[in-house]
Amino acid sequence: MAFTESTELPFPVEEVFAVLTDEAFNRSVSETLGGELTEFSATQGGDGATLVSMTRTVPAAKLPEMAKRFVKGQISVQQQDQWSTASAEGARTASMTVTVPAGKVTADVTQVLEPTEKGTRITVSGSVTCGIPFAGAKIAQFAEPQVGRVVNRQAREVKAWIQSR
């Protein structure tokens, strides 16, 4: 099962990109969600492409009820984002992998930042898989519709971050 969600922000692509690849922003978002950013690196290549790697801890209490049966305490969420250089139109694309080793969950995601007349359209598409025997497919099916909430939350956090600067 795949997902696609989008939203818009009233800021230019490069400003949104700068926030999404900023350690302080990602630390703040992690803490807002009751977690902690434990590792972060952002490496920019000579061509403008950027690799962002991070590990967060998140309280298992923040997980959907179905997933709480399989994990307890703090869980580790690993994320790797490979951002393209800006296109001629100013768009950027990230190939993202998010893994939750304790829950055997992996999300393969593409995030696109596209310039619009009013700012930036963020489109997120991908799929979630879960390797827990018998329950994995149900967990993945439950997780995918949550992406819309995550995308909208991310947009609110980016907007608040930019407006506070």
PDB file of C-alpha atoms in Angstrom, residues 48-150:
ATOM      1  CA  GLY A  48      24.739  21.094  -3.905  1.00  0.00           C
ATOM      2  CA  ALA A  49      23.287  17.687  -3.048  1.00  0.00           C
ATOM      3  CA  THR A  50      22.947  17.123   0.688  1.00  0.00           C
ATOM      4  CA  LEU A  51      22.917  13.967   2.791  1.00  0.00           C
ATOM      5  CA  VAL A  52      21.175  14.241   6.166  1.00  0.00           C
ATOM      6  CA  SER A  53      21.391  11.377   8.667  1.00  0.00           C
ATOM      7  CA  MET A  54      19.717  11.444  12.056  1.00  0.00           C
ATOM      8  CA  THR A  55      18.663   9.203  14.887  1.00  0.00           C
ATOM      9  CA  ARG A  56      15.867  10.118  17.251  1.00  0.00           C
ATOM     10  CA  THR A  57      14.517   8.440  20.328  1.00  0.00           C
ATOM     11  CA  VAL A  58      10.751   8.533  20.715  1.00  0.00           C
ATOM     12  CA  PRO A  59       8.659   7.310  23.655  1.00  0.00           C
ATOM     13  CA  ALA A  60       6.787   4.129  22.722  1.00  0.00           C
ATOM     14  CA  ALA A  61       3.742   5.796  24.295  1.00  0.00           C
ATOM     15  CA  LYS A  62       3.578   8.040  21.188  1.00  0.00           C
ATOM     16  CA  LEU A  63       3.059   5.024  18.901  1.00  0.00           C
ATOM     17  CA  PRO A  64      -0.286   3.735  17.673  1.00  0.00           C
ATOM     18  CA  GLU A  65      -1.916   1.244  20.060  1.00  0.00           C
ATOM     19  CA  MET A  66      -1.319  -1.680  17.728  1.00  0.00           C
ATOM     20  CA  ALA A  67       2.443  -1.012  17.663  1.00  0.00           C
ATOM     21  CA  LYS A  68       2.769  -0.497  21.430  1.00  0.00           C
ATOM     22  CA  ARG A  69       2.326  -4.244  21.936  1.00  0.00           C
ATOM     23  CA  PHE A  70       5.643  -4.880  20.192  1.00  0.00           C
ATOM     24  CA  VAL A  71       7.877  -2.145  21.642  1.00  0.00           C
ATOM     25  CA  LYS A  72       8.330  -0.659  25.106  1.00  0.00           C
ATOM     26  CA  GLY A  73      10.139   2.350  26.566  1.00  0.00           C
ATOM     27  CA  GLN A  74      12.112   4.516  24.158  1.00  0.00           C
ATOM     28  CA  ILE A  75      12.475   3.468  20.547  1.00  0.00           C
ATOM     29  CA  SER A  76      15.112   4.520  18.064  1.00  0.00           C
ATOM     30  CA  VAL A  77      14.075   6.030  14.729  1.00  0.00           C
ATOM     31  CA  GLN A  78      16.802   6.282  12.097  1.00  0.00           C
ATOM     32  CA  GLN A  79      16.375   8.570   9.110  1.00  0.00           C
ATOM     33  CA  GLN A  80      18.530   9.178   6.067  1.00  0.00           C
ATOM     34  CA  ASP A  81      17.616  11.859   3.520  1.00  0.00           C
ATOM     35  CA  GLN A  82      19.500  12.186   0.239  1.00  0.00           C
ATOM     36  CA  TRP A  83      18.568  15.623  -1.128  1.00  0.00           C
ATOM     37  CA  SER A  84      19.185  16.518  -4.760  1.00  0.00           C
ATOM     38  CA  THR A  85      20.761  19.707  -5.903  1.00  0.00           C
ATOM     39  CA  ALA A  86      18.188  22.362  -6.822  1.00  0.00           C
ATOM     40  CA  SER A  87      16.712  21.949 -10.312  1.00  0.00           C
ATOM     41  CA  ALA A  88      16.661  24.803 -12.837  1.00  0.00           C
ATOM     42  CA  GLU A  89      13.160  25.653 -11.531  1.00  0.00           C
ATOM     43  CA  GLY A  90      14.378  25.565  -7.918  1.00  0.00           C
ATOM     44  CA  ALA A  91      12.773  22.252  -6.896  1.00  0.00           C
ATOM     45  CA  ARG A  92      14.524  19.773  -4.615  1.00  0.00           C
ATOM     46  CA  THR A  93      13.852  16.072  -4.140  1.00  0.00           C
ATOM     47  CA  ALA A  94      14.829  13.835  -1.236  1.00  0.00           C
ATOM     48  CA  SER A  95      15.013  10.061  -1.261  1.00  0.00           C
ATOM     49  CA  MET A  96      14.361   9.173   2.356  1.00  0.00           C
ATOM     50  CA  THR A  97      14.565   5.992   4.372  1.00  0.00           C
ATOM     51  CA  VAL A  98      13.110   5.895   7.867  1.00  0.00           C
ATOM     52  CA  THR A  99      13.638   2.769   9.963  1.00  0.00           C
ATOM     53  CA  VAL A 100      12.439   1.678  13.375  1.00  0.00           C
ATOM     54  CA  PRO A 101      14.622  -1.361  14.095  1.00  0.00           C
ATOM     55  CA  ALA A 102      12.727  -2.421  17.231  1.00  0.00           C
ATOM     56  CA  GLY A 103       9.456  -2.547  15.301  1.00  0.00           C
ATOM     57  CA  LYS A 104      11.002  -3.889  12.102  1.00  0.00           C
ATOM     58  CA  VAL A 105       9.420  -0.965  10.260  1.00  0.00           C
ATOM     59  CA  THR A 106      10.856   0.756   7.184  1.00  0.00           C
ATOM     60  CA  ALA A 107       9.419   3.655   5.228  1.00  0.00           C
ATOM     61  CA  ASP A 108      10.813   4.434   1.793  1.00  0.00           C
ATOM     62  CA  VAL A 109       9.781   7.966   0.967  1.00  0.00           C
ATOM     63  CA  THR A 110      10.254  10.611  -1.706  1.00  0.00           C
ATOM     64  CA  GLN A 111       9.794  14.216  -0.600  1.00  0.00           C
ATOM     65  CA  VAL A 112       9.595  16.943  -3.243  1.00  0.00           C
ATOM     66  CA  LEU A 113       9.823  20.676  -2.592  1.00  0.00           C
ATOM     67  CA  GLU A 114       8.409  22.567  -5.578  1.00  0.00           C
ATOM     68  CA  PRO A 115       8.207  26.335  -6.018  1.00  0.00           C
ATOM     69  CA  THR A 116       4.713  27.763  -6.427  1.00  0.00           C
ATOM     70  CA  GLU A 117       3.426  31.302  -6.887  1.00  0.00           C
ATOM     71  CA  LYS A 118       2.766  31.483  -3.151  1.00  0.00           C
ATOM     72  CA  GLY A 119       5.825  29.586  -1.857  1.00  0.00           C
ATOM     73  CA  THR A 120       6.540  25.864  -1.723  1.00  0.00           C
ATOM     74  CA  ARG A 121       4.474  22.752  -2.312  1.00  0.00           C
ATOM     75  CA  ILE A 122       5.701  19.778  -0.278  1.00  0.00           C
ATOM     76  CA  THR A 123       4.713  16.387  -1.674  1.00  0.00           C
ATOM     77  CA  VAL A 124       5.544  13.196   0.183  1.00  0.00           C
ATOM     78  CA  SER A 125       4.990   9.752  -1.330  1.00  0.00           C
ATOM     79  CA  GLY A 126       6.180   6.286  -0.470  1.00  0.00           C
ATOM     80  CA  SER A 127       5.368   3.084   1.315  1.00  0.00           C
ATOM     81  CA  VAL A 128       5.758   1.472   4.725  1.00  0.00           C
ATOM     82  CA  THR A 129       6.733  -2.134   5.404  1.00  0.00           C
ATOM     83  CA  CYS A 130       6.838  -3.996   8.690  1.00  0.00           C
ATOM     84  CA  GLY A 131       8.645  -7.304   9.182  1.00  0.00           C
ATOM     85  CA  ILE A 132       6.775  -8.479  12.289  1.00  0.00           C
ATOM     86  CA  PRO A 133       5.306 -11.893  11.487  1.00  0.00           C
ATOM     87  CA  PHE A 134       1.508 -11.971  11.125  1.00  0.00           C
ATOM     88  CA  ALA A 135       0.984  -8.356  12.308  1.00  0.00           C
ATOM     89  CA  GLY A 136       3.425  -6.540  10.006  1.00  0.00           C
ATOM     90  CA  ALA A 137       1.009  -5.933   7.142  1.00  0.00           C
ATOM     91  CA  LYS A 138      -1.643  -4.556   9.515  1.00  0.00           C
ATOM     92  CA  ILE A 139       0.867  -2.249  11.206  1.00  0.00           C
ATOM     93  CA  ALA A 140       2.055  -0.964   7.809  1.00  0.00           C
ATOM     94  CA  GLN A 141      -1.549  -0.438   6.646  1.00  0.00           C
ATOM     95  CA  PHE A 142      -2.282   1.500   9.819  1.00  0.00           C
ATOM     96  CA  ALA A 143       0.915   3.574   9.583  1.00  0.00           C
ATOM     97  CA  GLU A 144       0.533   4.771   6.010  1.00  0.00           C
ATOM     98  CA  PRO A 145      -2.603   6.904   6.550  1.00  0.00           C
ATOM     99  CA  GLN A 146      -0.790   8.641   9.424  1.00  0.00           C
ATOM    100  CA  VAL A 147       1.590  10.205   6.908  1.00  0.00           C
ATOM    101  CA  GLY A 148      -0.886  13.011   6.181  1.00  0.00           C
ATOM    102  CA  ARG A 149      -0.817  14.004   9.837  1.00  0.00           C
ATOM    103  CA  VAL A 150       2.978  13.886   9.867  1.00  0.00           C
TER     104      VAL A 150
END
